Tab-separated table of C-alpha atoms in Angstrom:
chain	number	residue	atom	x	y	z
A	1	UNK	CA	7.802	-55.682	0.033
A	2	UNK	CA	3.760	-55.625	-0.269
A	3	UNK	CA	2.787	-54.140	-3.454
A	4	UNK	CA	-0.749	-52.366	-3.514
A	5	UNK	CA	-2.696	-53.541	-6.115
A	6	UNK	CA	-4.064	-50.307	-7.949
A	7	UNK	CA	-8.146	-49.696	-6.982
A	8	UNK	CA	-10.662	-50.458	-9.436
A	9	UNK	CA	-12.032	-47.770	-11.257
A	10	UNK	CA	-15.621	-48.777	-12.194
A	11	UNK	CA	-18.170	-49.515	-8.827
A	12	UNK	CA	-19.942	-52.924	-9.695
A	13	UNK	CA	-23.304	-52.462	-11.021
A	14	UNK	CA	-26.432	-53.517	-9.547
A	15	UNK	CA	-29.536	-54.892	-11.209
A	16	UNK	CA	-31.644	-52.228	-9.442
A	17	UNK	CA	-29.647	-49.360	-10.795
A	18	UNK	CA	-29.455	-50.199	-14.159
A	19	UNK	CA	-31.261	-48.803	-17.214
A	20	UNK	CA	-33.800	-50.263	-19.028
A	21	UNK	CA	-31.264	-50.419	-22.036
A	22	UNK	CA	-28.863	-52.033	-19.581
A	23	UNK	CA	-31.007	-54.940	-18.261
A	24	UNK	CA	-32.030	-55.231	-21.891
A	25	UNK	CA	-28.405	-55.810	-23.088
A	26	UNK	CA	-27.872	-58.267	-19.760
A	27	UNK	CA	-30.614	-60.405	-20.692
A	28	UNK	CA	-29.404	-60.625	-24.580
A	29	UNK	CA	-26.002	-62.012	-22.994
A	30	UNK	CA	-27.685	-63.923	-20.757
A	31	UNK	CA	-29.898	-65.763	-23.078
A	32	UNK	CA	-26.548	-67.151	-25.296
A	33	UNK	CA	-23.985	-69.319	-25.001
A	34	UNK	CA	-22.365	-67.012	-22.065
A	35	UNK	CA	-25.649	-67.675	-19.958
A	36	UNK	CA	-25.105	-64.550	-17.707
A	37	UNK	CA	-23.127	-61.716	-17.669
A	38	UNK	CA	-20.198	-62.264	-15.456
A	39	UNK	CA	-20.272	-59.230	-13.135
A	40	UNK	CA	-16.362	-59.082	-13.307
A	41	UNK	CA	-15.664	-59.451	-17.330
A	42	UNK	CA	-14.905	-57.017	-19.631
A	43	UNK	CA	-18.867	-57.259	-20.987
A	44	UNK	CA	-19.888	-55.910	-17.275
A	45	UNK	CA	-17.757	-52.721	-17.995
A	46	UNK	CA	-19.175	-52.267	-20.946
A	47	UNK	CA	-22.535	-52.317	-20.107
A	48	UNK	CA	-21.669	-48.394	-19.298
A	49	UNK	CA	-22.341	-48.428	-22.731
A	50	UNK	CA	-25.227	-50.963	-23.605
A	51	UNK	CA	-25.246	-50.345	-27.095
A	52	UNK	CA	-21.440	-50.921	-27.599
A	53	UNK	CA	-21.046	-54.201	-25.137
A	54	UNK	CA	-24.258	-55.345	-26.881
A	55	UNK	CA	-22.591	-55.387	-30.783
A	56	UNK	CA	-19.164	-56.046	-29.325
A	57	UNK	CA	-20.321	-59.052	-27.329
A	58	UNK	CA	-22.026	-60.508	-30.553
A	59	UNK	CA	-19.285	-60.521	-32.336
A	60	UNK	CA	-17.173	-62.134	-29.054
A	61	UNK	CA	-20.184	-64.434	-29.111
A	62	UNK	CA	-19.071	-65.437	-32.418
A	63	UNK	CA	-15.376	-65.176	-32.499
A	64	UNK	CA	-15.724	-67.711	-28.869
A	65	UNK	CA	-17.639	-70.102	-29.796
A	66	UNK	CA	-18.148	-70.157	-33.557
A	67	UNK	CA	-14.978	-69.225	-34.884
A	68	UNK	CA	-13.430	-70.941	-37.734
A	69	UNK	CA	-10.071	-72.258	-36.029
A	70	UNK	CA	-10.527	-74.754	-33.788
A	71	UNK	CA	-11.004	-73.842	-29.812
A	72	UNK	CA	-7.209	-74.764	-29.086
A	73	UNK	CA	-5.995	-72.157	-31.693
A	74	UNK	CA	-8.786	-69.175	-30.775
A	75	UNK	CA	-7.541	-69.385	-27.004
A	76	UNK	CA	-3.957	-69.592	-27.826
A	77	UNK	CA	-4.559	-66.524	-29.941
A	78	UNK	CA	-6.235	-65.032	-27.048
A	79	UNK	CA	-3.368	-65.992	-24.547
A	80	UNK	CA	-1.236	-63.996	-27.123
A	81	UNK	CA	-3.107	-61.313	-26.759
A	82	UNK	CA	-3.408	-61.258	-23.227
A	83	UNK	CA	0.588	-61.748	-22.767
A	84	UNK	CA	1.137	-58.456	-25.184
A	85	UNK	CA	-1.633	-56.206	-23.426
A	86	UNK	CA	-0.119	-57.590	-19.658
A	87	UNK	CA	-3.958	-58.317	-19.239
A	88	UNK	CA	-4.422	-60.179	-15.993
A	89	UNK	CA	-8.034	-61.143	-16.088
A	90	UNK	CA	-7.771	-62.077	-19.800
A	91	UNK	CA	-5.347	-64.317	-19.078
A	92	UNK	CA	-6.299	-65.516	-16.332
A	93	UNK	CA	-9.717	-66.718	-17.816
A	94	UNK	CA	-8.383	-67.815	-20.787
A	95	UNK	CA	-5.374	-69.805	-19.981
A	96	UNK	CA	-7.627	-72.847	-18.474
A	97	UNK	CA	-9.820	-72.632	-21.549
A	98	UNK	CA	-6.945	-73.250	-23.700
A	99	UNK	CA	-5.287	-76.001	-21.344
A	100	UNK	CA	-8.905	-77.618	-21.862
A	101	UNK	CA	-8.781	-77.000	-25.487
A	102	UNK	CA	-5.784	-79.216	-25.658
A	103	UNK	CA	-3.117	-76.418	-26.042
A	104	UNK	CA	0.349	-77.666	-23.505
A	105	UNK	CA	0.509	-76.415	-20.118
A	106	UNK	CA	4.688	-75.636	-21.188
A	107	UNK	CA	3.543	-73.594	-24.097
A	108	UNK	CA	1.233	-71.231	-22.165
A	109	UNK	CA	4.187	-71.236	-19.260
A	110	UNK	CA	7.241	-70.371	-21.912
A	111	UNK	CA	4.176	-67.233	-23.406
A	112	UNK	CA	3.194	-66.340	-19.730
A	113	UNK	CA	7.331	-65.517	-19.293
A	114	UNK	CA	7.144	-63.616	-22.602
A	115	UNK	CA	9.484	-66.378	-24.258
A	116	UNK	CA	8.923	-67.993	-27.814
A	117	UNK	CA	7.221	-71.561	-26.786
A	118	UNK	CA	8.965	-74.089	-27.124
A	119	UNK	CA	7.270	-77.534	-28.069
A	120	UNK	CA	4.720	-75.799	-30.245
A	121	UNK	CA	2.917	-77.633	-33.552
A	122	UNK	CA	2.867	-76.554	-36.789
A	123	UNK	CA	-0.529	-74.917	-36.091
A	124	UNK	CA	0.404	-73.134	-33.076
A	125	UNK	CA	3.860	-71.914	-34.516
A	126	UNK	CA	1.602	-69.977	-37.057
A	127	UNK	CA	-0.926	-68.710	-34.793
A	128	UNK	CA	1.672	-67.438	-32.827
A	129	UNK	CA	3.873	-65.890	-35.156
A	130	UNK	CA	0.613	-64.460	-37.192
A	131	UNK	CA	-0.417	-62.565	-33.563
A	132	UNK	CA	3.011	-61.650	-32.535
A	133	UNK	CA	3.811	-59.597	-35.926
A	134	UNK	CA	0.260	-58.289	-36.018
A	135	UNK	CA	1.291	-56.979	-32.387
A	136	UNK	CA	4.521	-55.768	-32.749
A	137	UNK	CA	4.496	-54.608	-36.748
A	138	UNK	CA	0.862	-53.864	-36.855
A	139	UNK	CA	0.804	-55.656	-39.717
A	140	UNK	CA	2.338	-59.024	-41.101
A	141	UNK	CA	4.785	-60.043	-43.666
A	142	UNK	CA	3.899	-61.964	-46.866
A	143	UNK	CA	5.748	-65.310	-45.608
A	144	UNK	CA	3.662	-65.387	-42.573
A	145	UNK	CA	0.031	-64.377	-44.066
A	146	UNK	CA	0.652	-67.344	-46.658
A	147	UNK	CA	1.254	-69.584	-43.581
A	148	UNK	CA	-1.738	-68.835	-42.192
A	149	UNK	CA	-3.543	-69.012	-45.472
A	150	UNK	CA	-2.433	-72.032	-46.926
A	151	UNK	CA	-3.607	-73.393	-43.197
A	152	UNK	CA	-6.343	-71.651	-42.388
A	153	UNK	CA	-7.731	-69.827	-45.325
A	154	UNK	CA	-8.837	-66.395	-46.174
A	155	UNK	CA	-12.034	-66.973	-43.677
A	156	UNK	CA	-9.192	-68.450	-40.985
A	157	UNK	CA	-7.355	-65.594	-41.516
A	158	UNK	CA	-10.102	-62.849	-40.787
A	159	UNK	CA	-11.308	-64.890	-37.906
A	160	UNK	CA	-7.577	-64.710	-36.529
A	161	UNK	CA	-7.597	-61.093	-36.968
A	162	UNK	CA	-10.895	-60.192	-35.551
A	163	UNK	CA	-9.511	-62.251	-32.400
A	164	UNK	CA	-6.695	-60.283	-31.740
A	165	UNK	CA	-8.810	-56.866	-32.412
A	166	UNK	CA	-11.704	-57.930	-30.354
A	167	UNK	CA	-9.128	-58.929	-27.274
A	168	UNK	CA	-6.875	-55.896	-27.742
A	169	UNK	CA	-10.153	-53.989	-26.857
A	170	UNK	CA	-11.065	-55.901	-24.349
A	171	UNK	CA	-7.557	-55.984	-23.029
A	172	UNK	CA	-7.720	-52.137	-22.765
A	173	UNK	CA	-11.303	-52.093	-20.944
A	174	UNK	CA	-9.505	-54.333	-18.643
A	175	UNK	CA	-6.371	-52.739	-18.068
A	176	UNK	CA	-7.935	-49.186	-17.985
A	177	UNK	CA	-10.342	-50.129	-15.568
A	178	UNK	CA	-8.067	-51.889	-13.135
A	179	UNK	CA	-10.394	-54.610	-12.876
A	180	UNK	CA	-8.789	-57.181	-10.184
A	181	UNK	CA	-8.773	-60.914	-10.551
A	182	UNK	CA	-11.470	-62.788	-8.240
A	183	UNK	CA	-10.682	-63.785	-4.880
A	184	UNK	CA	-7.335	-62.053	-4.584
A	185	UNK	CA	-5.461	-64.303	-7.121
A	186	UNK	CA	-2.057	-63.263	-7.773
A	187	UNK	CA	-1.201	-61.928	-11.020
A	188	UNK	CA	-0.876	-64.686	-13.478
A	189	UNK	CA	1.488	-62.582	-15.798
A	190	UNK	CA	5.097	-61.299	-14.330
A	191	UNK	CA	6.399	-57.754	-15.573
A	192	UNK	CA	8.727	-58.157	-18.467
């Protein structure tokens, strides 16, 4: 049975068409770590807004790459994120990252199937159970935040929960937009 992918909703936009807030908030992403805008990220749908996707991509700018958890432990929380949301493009982006960050191939397999990993460390175990109950309670309890204290600290702690904020939105720009992976990948993330 061929499934039809949904259409995108947003048209790409082009240089020429752009306002002058626009380029202005291109160039700002351009000129950091990111080095461009990639025309099929969350940060290019955005840009219907300049002024939001310029604060919001400051404070991805910082959550990314200047985080206080260590890169493994930002993209698992990501790949969390991405699982919860069913966001295709988030995942799909961020699940090489993390590989390259050091986290196990198996653990972002067992999350990609929606199952506990298995084979976790310590580390990861609390990442992931911080993000899940943040997900599913909207809050967490008092056994897990002291986890993630004693490990991470109060600052580790408030970086883990502006990841999963920053991601859930980005997640929903995404997945409201119907924005399709490049090339015609297939979906990374079955239905659960």
């Amino acid at each position: 049975m061929n499934v039809q992918t949904p259409a995108p909703r947003f048209k790409p936009l082009v240089e020429s068409a752009m306002s002058e807030a626009q380029l202005k908030a291109v160039r700002e992403v351009a000129s950091g770590p990111r080095g461009r805008l990639d025309p099929d990220g969350p940060s290019a749908l955005l840009l219907r807004s300049p002024d939001l996707m310029s604060r919001t991509q400051r404070v991805g700018e910082y959550l990314r790459f200047n985080s206080s958890l260590p890169r493994r432990l930002n993209e698992f929380a990501i790949l969390i994120t991405a699982r919860q949301w069913h966001a295709q493009l988030e995942w799909f982006v961020h699940q090489p990252l993390a590989v390259k960050a050091g986290l196990a191939p198996a653990v972002t397999a067992d999350l990609a199937q929606g199952k506990h990993p298995a084979g976790m460390t310590e580390d990861e175990e609390i990442v992931y159970q911080f993000c899940k109950e943040v997900h599913e309670t909207k809050t967490v309890s008092d056994s897990v935040f002291k986890a993630a204290v004693d490990k991470f600290g109060e600052r580790g702690v408030i970086d883990l929960i502006g990841l999963t904020g920053y991601y859930t939105m980005l997640a929903m720009v995404l997945n409201v937009a119907r924005q399709p992976l490049p090339n015609g990948a297939p979906s990374p993330l079955p239905a659960l």
